[in-house]
Coordinates of C-alpha atoms and ligand atoms in Angstrom, one line a residue:
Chain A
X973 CA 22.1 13.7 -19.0
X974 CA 19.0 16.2 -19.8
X975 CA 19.7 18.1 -23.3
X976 CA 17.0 20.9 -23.9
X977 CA 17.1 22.3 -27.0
X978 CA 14.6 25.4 -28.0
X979 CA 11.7 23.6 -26.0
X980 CA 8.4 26.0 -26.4
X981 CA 4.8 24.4 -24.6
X982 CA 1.9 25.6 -25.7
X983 CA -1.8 25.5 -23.9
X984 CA -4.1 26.6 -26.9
X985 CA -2.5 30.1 -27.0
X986 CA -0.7 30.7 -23.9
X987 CA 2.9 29.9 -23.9
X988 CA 3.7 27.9 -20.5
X989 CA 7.4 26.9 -21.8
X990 CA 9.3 29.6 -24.4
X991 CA 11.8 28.6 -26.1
X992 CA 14.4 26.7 -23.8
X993 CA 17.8 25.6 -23.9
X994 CA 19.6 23.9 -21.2
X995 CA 21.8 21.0 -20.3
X996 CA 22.6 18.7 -16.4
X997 CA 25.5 17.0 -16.8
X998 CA 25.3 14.0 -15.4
X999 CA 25.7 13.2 -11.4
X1000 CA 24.8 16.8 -10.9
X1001 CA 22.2 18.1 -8.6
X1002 CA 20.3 20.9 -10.3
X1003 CA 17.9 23.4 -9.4
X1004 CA 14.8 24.9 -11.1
X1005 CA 13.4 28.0 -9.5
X1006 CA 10.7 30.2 -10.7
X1007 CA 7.9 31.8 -9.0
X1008 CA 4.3 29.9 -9.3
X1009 CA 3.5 29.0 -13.1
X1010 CA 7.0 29.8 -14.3
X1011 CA 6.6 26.5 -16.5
X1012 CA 8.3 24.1 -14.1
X1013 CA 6.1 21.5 -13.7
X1014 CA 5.4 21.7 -17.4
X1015 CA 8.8 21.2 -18.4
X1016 CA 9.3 18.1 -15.4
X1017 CA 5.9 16.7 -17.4
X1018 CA 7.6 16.9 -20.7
X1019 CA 10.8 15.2 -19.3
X1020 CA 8.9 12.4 -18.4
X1021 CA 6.8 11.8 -20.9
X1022 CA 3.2 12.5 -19.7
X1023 CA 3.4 15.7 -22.2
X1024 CA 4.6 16.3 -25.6
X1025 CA 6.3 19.5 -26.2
X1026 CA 4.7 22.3 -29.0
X1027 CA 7.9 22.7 -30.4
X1028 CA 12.0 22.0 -29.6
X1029 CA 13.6 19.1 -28.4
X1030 CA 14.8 17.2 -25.2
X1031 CA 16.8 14.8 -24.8
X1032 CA 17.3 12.1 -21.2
X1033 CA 20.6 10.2 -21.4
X1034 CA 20.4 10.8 -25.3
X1035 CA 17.4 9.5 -26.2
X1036 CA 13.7 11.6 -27.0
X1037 CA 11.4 10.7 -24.7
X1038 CA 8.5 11.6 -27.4
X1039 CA 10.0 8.6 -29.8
X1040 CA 11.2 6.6 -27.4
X1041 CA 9.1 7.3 -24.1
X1042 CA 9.5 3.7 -22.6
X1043 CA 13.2 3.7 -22.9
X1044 CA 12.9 7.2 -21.2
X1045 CA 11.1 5.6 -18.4
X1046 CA 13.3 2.9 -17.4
X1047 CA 15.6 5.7 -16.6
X1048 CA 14.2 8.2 -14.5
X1049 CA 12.0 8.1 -11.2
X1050 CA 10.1 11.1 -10.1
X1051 CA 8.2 13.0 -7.2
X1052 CA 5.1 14.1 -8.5
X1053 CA 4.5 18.0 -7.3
X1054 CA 0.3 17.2 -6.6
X1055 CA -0.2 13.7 -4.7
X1056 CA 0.1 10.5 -6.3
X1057 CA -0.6 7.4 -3.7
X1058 CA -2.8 4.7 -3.5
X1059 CA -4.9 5.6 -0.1
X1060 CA -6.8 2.7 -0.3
X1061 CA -3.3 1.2 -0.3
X1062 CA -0.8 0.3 2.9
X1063 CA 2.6 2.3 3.0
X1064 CA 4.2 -1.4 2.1
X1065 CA 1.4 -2.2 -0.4
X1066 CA 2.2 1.0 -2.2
X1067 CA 6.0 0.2 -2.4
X1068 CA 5.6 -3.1 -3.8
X1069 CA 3.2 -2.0 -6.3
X1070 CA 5.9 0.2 -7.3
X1071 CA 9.1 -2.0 -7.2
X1072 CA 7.0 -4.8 -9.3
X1073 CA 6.0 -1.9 -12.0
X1074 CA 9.8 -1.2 -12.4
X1075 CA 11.4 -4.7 -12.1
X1076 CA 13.1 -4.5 -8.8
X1077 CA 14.0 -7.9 -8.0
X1078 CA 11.9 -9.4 -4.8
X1079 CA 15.2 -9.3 -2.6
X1080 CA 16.1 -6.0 -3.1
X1081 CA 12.6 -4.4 -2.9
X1082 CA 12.6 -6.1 0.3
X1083 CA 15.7 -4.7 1.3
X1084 CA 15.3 -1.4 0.1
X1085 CA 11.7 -1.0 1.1
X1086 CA 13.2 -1.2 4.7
X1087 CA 15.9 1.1 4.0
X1088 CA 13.6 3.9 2.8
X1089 CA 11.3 3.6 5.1
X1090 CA 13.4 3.8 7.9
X1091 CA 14.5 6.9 6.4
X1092 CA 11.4 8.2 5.7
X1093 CA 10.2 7.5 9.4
X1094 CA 7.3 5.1 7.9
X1095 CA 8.5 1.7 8.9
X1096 CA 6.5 1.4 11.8
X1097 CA 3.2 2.4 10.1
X1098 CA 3.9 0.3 7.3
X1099 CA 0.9 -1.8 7.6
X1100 CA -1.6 1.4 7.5
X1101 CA -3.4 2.5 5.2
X1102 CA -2.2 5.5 3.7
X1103 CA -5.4 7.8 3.6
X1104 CA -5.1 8.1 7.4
X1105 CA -1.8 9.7 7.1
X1106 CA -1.2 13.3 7.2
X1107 CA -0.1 15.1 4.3
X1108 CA 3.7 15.4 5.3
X1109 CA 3.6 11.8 5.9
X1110 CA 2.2 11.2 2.6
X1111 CA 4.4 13.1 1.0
X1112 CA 8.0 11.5 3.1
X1113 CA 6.3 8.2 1.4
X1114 CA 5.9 9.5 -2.2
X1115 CA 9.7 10.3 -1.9
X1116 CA 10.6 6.5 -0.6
X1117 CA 8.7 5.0 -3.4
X1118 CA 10.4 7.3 -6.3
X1119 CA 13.8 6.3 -5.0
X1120 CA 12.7 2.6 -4.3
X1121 CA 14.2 1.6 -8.1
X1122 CA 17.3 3.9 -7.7
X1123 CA 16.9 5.8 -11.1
X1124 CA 19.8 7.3 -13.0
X1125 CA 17.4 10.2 -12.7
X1126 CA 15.8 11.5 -10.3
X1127 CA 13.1 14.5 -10.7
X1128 CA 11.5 16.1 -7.5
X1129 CA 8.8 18.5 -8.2
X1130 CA 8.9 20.6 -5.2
X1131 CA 9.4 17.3 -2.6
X1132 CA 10.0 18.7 0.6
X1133 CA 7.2 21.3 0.6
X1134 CA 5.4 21.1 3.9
X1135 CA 7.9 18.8 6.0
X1136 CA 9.4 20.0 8.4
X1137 CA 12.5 21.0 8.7
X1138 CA 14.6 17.3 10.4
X1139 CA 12.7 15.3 7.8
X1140 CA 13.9 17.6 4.9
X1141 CA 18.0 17.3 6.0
X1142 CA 16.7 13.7 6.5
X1143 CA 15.5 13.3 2.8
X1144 CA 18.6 15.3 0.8
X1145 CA 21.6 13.6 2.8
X1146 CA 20.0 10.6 1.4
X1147 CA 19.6 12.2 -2.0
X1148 CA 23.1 13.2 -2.0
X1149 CA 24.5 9.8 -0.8
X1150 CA 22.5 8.4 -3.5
X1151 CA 23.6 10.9 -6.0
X1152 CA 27.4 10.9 -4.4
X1153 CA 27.6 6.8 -4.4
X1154 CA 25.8 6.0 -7.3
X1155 CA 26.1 9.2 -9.4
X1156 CA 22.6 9.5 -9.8
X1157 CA 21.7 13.3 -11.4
X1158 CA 19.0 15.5 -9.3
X1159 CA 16.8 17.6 -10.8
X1160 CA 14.5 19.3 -8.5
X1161 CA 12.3 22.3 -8.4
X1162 CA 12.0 24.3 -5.0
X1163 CA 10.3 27.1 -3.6
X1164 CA 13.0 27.2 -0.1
X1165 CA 16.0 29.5 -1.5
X1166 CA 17.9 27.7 1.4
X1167 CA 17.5 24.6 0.3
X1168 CA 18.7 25.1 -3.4
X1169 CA 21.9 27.2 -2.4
X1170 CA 22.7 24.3 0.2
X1171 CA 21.7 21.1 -2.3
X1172 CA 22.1 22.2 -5.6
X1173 CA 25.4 22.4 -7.7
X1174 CA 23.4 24.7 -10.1
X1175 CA 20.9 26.7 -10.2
X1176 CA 18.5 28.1 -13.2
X1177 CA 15.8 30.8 -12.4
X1178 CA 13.2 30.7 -14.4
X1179 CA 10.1 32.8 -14.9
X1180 CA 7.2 33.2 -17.4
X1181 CA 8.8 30.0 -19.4
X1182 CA 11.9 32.1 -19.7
X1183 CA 15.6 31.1 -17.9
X1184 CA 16.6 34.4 -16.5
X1185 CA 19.7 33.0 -15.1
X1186 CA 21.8 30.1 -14.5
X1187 CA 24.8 29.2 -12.6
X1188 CA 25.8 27.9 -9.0
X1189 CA 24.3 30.2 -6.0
X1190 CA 27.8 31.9 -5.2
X1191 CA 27.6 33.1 -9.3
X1192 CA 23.7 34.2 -8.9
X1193 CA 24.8 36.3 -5.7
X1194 CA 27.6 37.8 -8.1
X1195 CA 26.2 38.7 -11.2
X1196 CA 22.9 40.3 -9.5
X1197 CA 25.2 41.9 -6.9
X1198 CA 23.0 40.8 -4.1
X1199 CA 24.0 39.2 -0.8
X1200 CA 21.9 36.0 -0.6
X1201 CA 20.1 33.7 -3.2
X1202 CA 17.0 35.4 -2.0
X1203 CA 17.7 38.6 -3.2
X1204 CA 19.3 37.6 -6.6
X1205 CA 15.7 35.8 -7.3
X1206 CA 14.3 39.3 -6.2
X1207 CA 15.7 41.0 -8.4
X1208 CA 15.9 38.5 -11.4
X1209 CA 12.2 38.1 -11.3
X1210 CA 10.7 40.8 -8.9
X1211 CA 8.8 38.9 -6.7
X1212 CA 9.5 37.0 -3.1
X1213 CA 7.6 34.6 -2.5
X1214 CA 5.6 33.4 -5.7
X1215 CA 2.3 32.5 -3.1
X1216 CA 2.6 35.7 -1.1
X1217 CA 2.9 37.4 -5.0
X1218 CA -0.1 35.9 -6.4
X1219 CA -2.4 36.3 -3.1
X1220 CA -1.6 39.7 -3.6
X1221 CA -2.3 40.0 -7.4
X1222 CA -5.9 38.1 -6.7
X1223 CA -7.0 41.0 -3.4
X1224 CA -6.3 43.7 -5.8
X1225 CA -8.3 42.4 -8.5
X1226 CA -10.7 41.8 -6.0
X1227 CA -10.7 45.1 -4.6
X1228 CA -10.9 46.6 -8.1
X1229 CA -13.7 44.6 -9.1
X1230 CA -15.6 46.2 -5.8
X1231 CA -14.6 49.4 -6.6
X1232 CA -16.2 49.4 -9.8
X1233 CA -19.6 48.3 -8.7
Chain B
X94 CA 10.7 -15.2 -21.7
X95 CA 11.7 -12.5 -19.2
X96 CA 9.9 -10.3 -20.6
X97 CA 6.6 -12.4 -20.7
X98 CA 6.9 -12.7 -16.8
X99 CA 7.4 -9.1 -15.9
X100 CA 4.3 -8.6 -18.5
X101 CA 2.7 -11.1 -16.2
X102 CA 3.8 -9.9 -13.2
X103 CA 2.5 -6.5 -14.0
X104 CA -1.0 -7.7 -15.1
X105 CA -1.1 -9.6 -11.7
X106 CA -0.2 -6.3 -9.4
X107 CA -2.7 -3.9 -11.2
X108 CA -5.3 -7.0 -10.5
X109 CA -4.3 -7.8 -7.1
X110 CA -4.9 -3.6 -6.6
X111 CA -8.6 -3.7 -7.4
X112 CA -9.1 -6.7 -5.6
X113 CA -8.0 -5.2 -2.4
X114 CA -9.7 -2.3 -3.3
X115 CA -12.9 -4.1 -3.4
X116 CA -12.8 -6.1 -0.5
X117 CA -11.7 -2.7 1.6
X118 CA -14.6 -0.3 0.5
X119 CA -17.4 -2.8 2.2
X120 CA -19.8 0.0 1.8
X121 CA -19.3 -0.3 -2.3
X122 CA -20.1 -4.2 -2.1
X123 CA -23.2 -4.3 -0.5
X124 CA -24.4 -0.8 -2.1
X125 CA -23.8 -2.6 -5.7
X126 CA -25.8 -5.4 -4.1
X127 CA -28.7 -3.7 -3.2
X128 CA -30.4 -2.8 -6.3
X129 CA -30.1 -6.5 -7.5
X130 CA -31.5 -8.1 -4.8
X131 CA -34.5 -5.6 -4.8
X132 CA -35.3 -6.0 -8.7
X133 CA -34.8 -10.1 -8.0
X134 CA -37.4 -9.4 -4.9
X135 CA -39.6 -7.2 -6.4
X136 CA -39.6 -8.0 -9.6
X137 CA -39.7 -11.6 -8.6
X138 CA -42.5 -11.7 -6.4
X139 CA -44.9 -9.0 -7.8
X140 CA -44.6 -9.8 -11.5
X141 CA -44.0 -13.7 -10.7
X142 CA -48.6 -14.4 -10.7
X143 CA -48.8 -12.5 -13.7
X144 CA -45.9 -13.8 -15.8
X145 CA -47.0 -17.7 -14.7
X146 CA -50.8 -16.6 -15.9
X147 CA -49.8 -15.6 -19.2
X148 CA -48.2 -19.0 -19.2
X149 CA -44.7 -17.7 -18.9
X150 CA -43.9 -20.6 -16.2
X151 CA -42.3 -19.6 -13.1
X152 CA -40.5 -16.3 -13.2
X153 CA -38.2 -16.8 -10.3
X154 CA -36.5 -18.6 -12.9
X155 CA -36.7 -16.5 -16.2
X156 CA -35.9 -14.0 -13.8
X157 CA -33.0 -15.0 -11.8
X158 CA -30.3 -15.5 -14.7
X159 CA -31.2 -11.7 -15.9
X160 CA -30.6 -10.2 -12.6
X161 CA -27.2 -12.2 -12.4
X162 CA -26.1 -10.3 -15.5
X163 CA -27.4 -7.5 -14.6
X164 CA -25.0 -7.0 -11.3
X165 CA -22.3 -8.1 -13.2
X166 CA -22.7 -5.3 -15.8
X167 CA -23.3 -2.2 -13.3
X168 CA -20.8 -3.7 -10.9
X169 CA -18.1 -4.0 -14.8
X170 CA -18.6 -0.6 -15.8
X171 CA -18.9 1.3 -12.9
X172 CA -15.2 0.5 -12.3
X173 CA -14.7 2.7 -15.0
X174 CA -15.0 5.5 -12.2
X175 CA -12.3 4.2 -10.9
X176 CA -9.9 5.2 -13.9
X177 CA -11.2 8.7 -13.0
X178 CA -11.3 8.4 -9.7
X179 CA -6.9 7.2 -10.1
X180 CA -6.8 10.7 -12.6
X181 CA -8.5 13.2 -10.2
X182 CA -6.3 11.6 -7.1
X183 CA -3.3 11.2 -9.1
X184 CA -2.4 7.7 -8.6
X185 CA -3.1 7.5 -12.4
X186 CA 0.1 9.6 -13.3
X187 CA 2.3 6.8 -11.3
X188 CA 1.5 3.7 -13.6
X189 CA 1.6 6.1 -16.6
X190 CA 5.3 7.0 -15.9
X191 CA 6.4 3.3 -15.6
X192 CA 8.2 1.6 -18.3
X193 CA 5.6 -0.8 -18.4
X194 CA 3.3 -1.0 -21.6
X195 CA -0.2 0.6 -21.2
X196 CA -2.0 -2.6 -22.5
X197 CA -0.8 -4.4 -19.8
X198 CA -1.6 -1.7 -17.2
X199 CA -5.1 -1.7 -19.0
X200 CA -5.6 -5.5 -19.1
X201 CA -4.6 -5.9 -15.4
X202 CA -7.5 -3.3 -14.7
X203 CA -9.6 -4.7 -16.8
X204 CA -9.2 -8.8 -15.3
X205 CA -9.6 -6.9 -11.3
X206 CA -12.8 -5.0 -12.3
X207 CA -13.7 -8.1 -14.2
X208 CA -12.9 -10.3 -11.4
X209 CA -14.9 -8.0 -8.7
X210 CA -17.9 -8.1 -11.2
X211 CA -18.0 -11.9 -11.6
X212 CA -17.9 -12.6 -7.5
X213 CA -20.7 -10.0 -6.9
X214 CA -23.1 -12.1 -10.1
X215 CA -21.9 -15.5 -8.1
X216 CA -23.2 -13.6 -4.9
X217 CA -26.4 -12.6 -6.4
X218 CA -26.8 -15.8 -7.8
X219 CA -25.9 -18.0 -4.2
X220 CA -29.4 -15.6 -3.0
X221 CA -31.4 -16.1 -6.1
X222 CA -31.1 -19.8 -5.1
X223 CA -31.9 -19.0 -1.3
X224 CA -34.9 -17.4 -2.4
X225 CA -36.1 -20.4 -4.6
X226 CA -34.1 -20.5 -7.9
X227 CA -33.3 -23.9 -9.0
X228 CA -30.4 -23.8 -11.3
X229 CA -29.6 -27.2 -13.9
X230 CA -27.4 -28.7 -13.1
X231 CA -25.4 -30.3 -15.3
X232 CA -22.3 -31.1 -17.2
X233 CA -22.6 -28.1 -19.1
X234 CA -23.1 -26.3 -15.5
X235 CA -20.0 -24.2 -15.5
X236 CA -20.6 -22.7 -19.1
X237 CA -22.3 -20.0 -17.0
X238 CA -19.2 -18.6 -15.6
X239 CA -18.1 -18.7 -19.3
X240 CA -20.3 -16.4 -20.2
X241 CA -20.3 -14.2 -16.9
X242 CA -17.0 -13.7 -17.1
X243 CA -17.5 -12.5 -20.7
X244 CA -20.2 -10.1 -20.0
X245 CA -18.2 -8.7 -17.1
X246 CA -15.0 -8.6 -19.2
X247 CA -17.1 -6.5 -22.1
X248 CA -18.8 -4.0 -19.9
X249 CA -15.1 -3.5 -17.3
X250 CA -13.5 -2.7 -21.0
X251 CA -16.9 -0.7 -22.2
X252 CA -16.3 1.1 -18.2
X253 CA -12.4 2.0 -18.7
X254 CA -13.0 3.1 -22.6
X255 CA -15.8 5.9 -21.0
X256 CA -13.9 6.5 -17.9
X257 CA -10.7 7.2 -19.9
X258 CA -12.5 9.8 -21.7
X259 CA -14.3 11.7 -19.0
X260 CA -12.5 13.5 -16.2
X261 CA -15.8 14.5 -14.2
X262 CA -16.6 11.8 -11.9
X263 CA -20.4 13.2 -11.9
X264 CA -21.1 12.4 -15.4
X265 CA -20.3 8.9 -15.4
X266 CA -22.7 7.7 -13.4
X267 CA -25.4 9.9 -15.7
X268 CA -23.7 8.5 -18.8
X269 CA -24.0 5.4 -17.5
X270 CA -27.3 4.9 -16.7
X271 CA -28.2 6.8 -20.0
X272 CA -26.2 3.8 -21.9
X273 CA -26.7 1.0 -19.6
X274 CA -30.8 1.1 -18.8
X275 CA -31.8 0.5 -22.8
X276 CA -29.1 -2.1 -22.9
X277 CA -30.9 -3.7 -19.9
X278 CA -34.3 -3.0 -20.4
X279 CA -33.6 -4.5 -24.2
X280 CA -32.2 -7.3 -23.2
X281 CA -34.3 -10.4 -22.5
X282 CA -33.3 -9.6 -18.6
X283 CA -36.8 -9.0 -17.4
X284 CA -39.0 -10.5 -20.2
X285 CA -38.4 -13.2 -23.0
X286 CA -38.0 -11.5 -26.5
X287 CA -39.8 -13.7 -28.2
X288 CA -42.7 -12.2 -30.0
X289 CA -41.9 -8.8 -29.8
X290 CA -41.9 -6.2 -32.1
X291 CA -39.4 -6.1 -34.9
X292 CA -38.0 -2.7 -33.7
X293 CA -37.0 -4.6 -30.2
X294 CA -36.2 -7.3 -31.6
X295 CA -33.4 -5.6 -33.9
X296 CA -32.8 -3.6 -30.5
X297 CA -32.4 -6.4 -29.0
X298 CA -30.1 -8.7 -31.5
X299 CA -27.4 -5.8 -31.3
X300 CA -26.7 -5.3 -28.0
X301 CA -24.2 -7.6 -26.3
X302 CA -25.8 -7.9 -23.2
X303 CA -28.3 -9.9 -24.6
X304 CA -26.1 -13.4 -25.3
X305 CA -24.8 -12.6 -22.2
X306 CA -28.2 -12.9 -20.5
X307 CA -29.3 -15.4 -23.0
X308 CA -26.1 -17.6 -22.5
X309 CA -26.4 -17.4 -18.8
X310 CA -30.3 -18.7 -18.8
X311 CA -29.1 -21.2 -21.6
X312 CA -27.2 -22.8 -19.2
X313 CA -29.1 -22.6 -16.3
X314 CA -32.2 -22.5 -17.0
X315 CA -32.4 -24.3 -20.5
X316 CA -33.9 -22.0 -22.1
X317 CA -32.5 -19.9 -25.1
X318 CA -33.0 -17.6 -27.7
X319 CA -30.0 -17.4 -30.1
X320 CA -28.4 -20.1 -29.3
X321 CA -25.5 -21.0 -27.0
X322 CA -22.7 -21.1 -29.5
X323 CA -23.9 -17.9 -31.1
X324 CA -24.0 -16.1 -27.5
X325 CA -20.3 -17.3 -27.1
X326 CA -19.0 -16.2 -30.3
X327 CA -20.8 -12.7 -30.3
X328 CA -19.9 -12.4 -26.8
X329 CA -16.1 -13.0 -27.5
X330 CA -16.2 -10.3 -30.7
X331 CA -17.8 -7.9 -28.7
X332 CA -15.4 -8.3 -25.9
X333 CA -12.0 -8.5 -28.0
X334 CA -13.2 -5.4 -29.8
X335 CA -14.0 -3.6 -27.0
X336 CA -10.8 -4.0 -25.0
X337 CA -9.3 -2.9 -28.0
X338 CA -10.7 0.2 -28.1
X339 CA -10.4 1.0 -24.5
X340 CA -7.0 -0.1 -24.4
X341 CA -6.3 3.0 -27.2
X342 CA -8.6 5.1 -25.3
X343 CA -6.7 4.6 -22.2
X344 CA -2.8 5.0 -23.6
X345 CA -4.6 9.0 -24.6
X346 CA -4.9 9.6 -21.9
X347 CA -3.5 13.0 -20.3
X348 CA -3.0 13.6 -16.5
Ligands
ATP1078 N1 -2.9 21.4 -18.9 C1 -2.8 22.7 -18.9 N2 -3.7 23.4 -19.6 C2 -3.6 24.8 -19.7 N3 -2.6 25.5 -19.0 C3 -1.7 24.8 -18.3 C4 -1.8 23.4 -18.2 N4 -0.8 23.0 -17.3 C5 -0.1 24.1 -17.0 N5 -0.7 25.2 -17.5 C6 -0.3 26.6 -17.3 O1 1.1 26.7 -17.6 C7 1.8 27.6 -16.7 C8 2.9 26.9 -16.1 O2 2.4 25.9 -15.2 P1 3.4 25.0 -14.3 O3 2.5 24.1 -13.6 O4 4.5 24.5 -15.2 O5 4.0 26.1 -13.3 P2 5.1 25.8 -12.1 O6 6.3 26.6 -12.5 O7 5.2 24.4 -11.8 O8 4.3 26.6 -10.9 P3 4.2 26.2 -9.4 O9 5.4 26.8 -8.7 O10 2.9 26.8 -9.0 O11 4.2 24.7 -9.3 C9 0.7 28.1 -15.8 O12 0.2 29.4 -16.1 C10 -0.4 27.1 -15.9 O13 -1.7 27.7 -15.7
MG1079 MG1 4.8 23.2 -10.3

């Protein structure tokens, strides 16, 4: 379903994405992990569409999104990882605006509307504005509105980051009926080891635009002969947790700066 | 056939977004507002003596027409922010991953800024009258929504062709008024450019917002410069050319 073939990104000189190759089969649910600015969101951009890639190739259900990026589109629905509502909109207004964009049939947005937002918790606020919500809410209604057109792809760039713990099991035992019942392939990036061994079928790590690894959790616990997921991404990319990591990086850069004055 | 309704369809929810969007940020309509009314005030009644001295006749009317035009124009491209505004809260990113074609996402935009711009000239133009405008009327009478809709259509396009461009909200307004206070100033708003010098004059002849001002008093007030046909057709070129452009300018864009 997504064919990545020697994909490289390039920001002037820096290399966000090197040289990738990977495949999800499709109805699988996979998992992209990688410590903060590992390339993931770059390579969910180039997916769908909103970059081009330096050099390399990808393919979505065979065809290039950089030659045939509308095609591309009908097919995939995504959870942006930074915020991407209409606040001045209502919770319905913002669905609708998405189900007319991708065709959903008035009937079944109705219908579905409903359904997600139900699931979501966000029925009964449905005729608020959405820049009075809190960002949790916000972001349980940006995951309703990229399922609202039932893709044959869905990406999730970190979606359950900051809810809390009911609303996430909430969220993936829909995503996995969806992807179970309508064998609709999942490919999400997280930064909750839990989560990924529990959801995902597989697993690639990935770090500096590198894959490091790749295989289910039980195989990443093998081959780093570690115990839990959290200690094979330890030790295939040295560091815990990425924002714990780079907070650290920043005070001792700080602290050197001082020391030289 | 299918496909010409879900283009229409599209158009109409992009539209039917800046409407609301207007009529929710009340603060934004009666701030646009407010300059207007205080150049038609002003402007009305301290330059009215001198303009009827210097046998100008009465300036409510010369006046009223430009001030009209000019809401519609800051109220057009100042909804150009708004494409920046849609980048820097990321609402942008949603309509640019739908399999919908950018023109129409750029057209709807275009018709709801449009539309917002021609309700707030009809607004100022309701309180021109209040405060002693007396429009013609006659068959020709709605020819000067013709032509407000054109300016408002030009400058909305002229707004989302800048705004695609820029990411920092704090320059448009700069740019804007850098751009838009010449156009104004130069274009038969305030005072008749007849007898002027040749450099305004020339100034004058290629800037669109003059047929649009021109056009508008044509029709109301009977009084015109280039000519009403002229005003239309230069009006339309400027218009189909500048959608155009900010139609390409907005399917570059990178989020
Ligand atoms: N538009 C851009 N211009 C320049 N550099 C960029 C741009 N977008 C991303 N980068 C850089 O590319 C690298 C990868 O960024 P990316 O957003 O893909 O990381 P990520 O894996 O999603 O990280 P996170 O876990 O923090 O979301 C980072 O170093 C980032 O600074
Ligand atoms: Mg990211």
């Amino acid at each position: 379903m997504i064919e990545v073939k020697n994909l490289t990104k390039k920001f002037n000189d820096f290399i966000a994405v090197d040289n990738l190759s990977f495949s999800v089969k499709k109805g699988e649910i996979f998992a992209f992990l990688g410590p903060n600015g590992a390339g993931k969101t770059t390579c969910i951009k180039i997916f769908t569409t909103l970059l081009k890639p330096t050099a390399g190739e990808v393919f979505i259900n065979g065809i290039n999104p950089v030659e045939n990026p509308n095609k591309v589109r009908k097919l995939f629905g995504i959870i942006f990882q930074d915020q991407s509502l209409d606040d001045e909109l209502t919770v319905l207004e913002n669905m609708n605006f998405h189900g007319v964009l991708y065709g959903v049939a008035k009937d079944l947005r109705i219908n579905r509307i409903e359904e997600l937002l139900k699931m979501v918790e966000l029925w009964e606020r449905r005729n608020e504005l959405v820049k009075n919500f809190s960002g949790g809410m916000k972001r349980r209604l940006e995951i309703a509105r990229g399922l609202l057109h039932h893709p044959k792809i869905i990406f999730l760039d970190e979606p359950t980051l900051g809810l809390d713990p009911q609303t996430r099991n909430h969220i993936w035992n829909y995503i996995k009926e969806l992807n179970q019942k309508k064998n609709i392939t999942v490919f999400f990036t997280t930064h909750y080891m839990e989560e990924a061994a529990k959801v995902a079928d597989r697993i690639a790590i990935i770090d500096k635009g590198v894959i490091t690894a790749e295989g289910t959790a039980a195989e990443l616990i093998n081959i780093t002969n570690t115990n839990s997921l959290e200690e094979a991404f330890l030790k295939l990319t040295g560091k815990i947790i990425r924002e714990e990591g780079e907070k650290n990086i920043d005070q001792l850069r700080m602290q050197r700066k001082l020391w030289k004055r | 056939m299918e496909k010409i309704k879900r283009t229409i369809y599209i158009i109409a929810i992009l539209w039917l977004r800046q409407i609301k969007r207007y009529i929710r940020s009340r603060t934004r309509m009666l701030g646009s507002l407010g300059q207007p009314i205080l150049f038609l005030v002003a402007l009305g009644f301290g330059f009215g003596p001198i303009f009827e001295k210097a046998g100008g006749g009465d300036y409510i009317q010369f006046l009223a027409p430009g001030i009209i035009a000019m809401t519609i124009i800051f109220t057009a491209i100042f909804s150009g922010i708004e494409v920046i505004a849609d980048k820097q809260f990321g609402f942008l990113k949603e309509t640019l991953v739908a399999p919908v074609s950018r023109y129409s996402i750029m057209i709807g935009r275009t018709l709801g800024g449009a539309t917002v711009a021609v309700v707030q000239g009809i607004i100022i133009f309701i309180l021109a009258v209040i405060i002693g405008f007396h429009p013609l009327i006659t068959l020709s009478f709605p020819l000067a929504f013709v032509y407000m809709i054109l300016i408002a259509l030009f400058f909305t396009g002229l707004g989302t062709a800048i705004g695609s461009v820029l990411d920092d909200m704090h320059a448009f307004p700069l740019i804007i008024n850098f751009l838009i206070m010449p156009l104004f100033f130069l274009s038969g708003a305030l005072f008749p450019l007849k007898n002027l010098s040749q450099a305004i004059n020339i100034a004058a002849m290629i800037n669109p917002l003059s047929y649009g001002v021109d056009g508008i008093r044509g029709v109301l007030v009977g009084q015109v410069h280039f000519g009403l046909l002229t005003d239309f057709t230069v009006l339309v070129a400027f218009s189909v050319f500048i959608l155009f452009l900010g139609s390409y300018l907005f399917s570059k864009i990178k989020v």
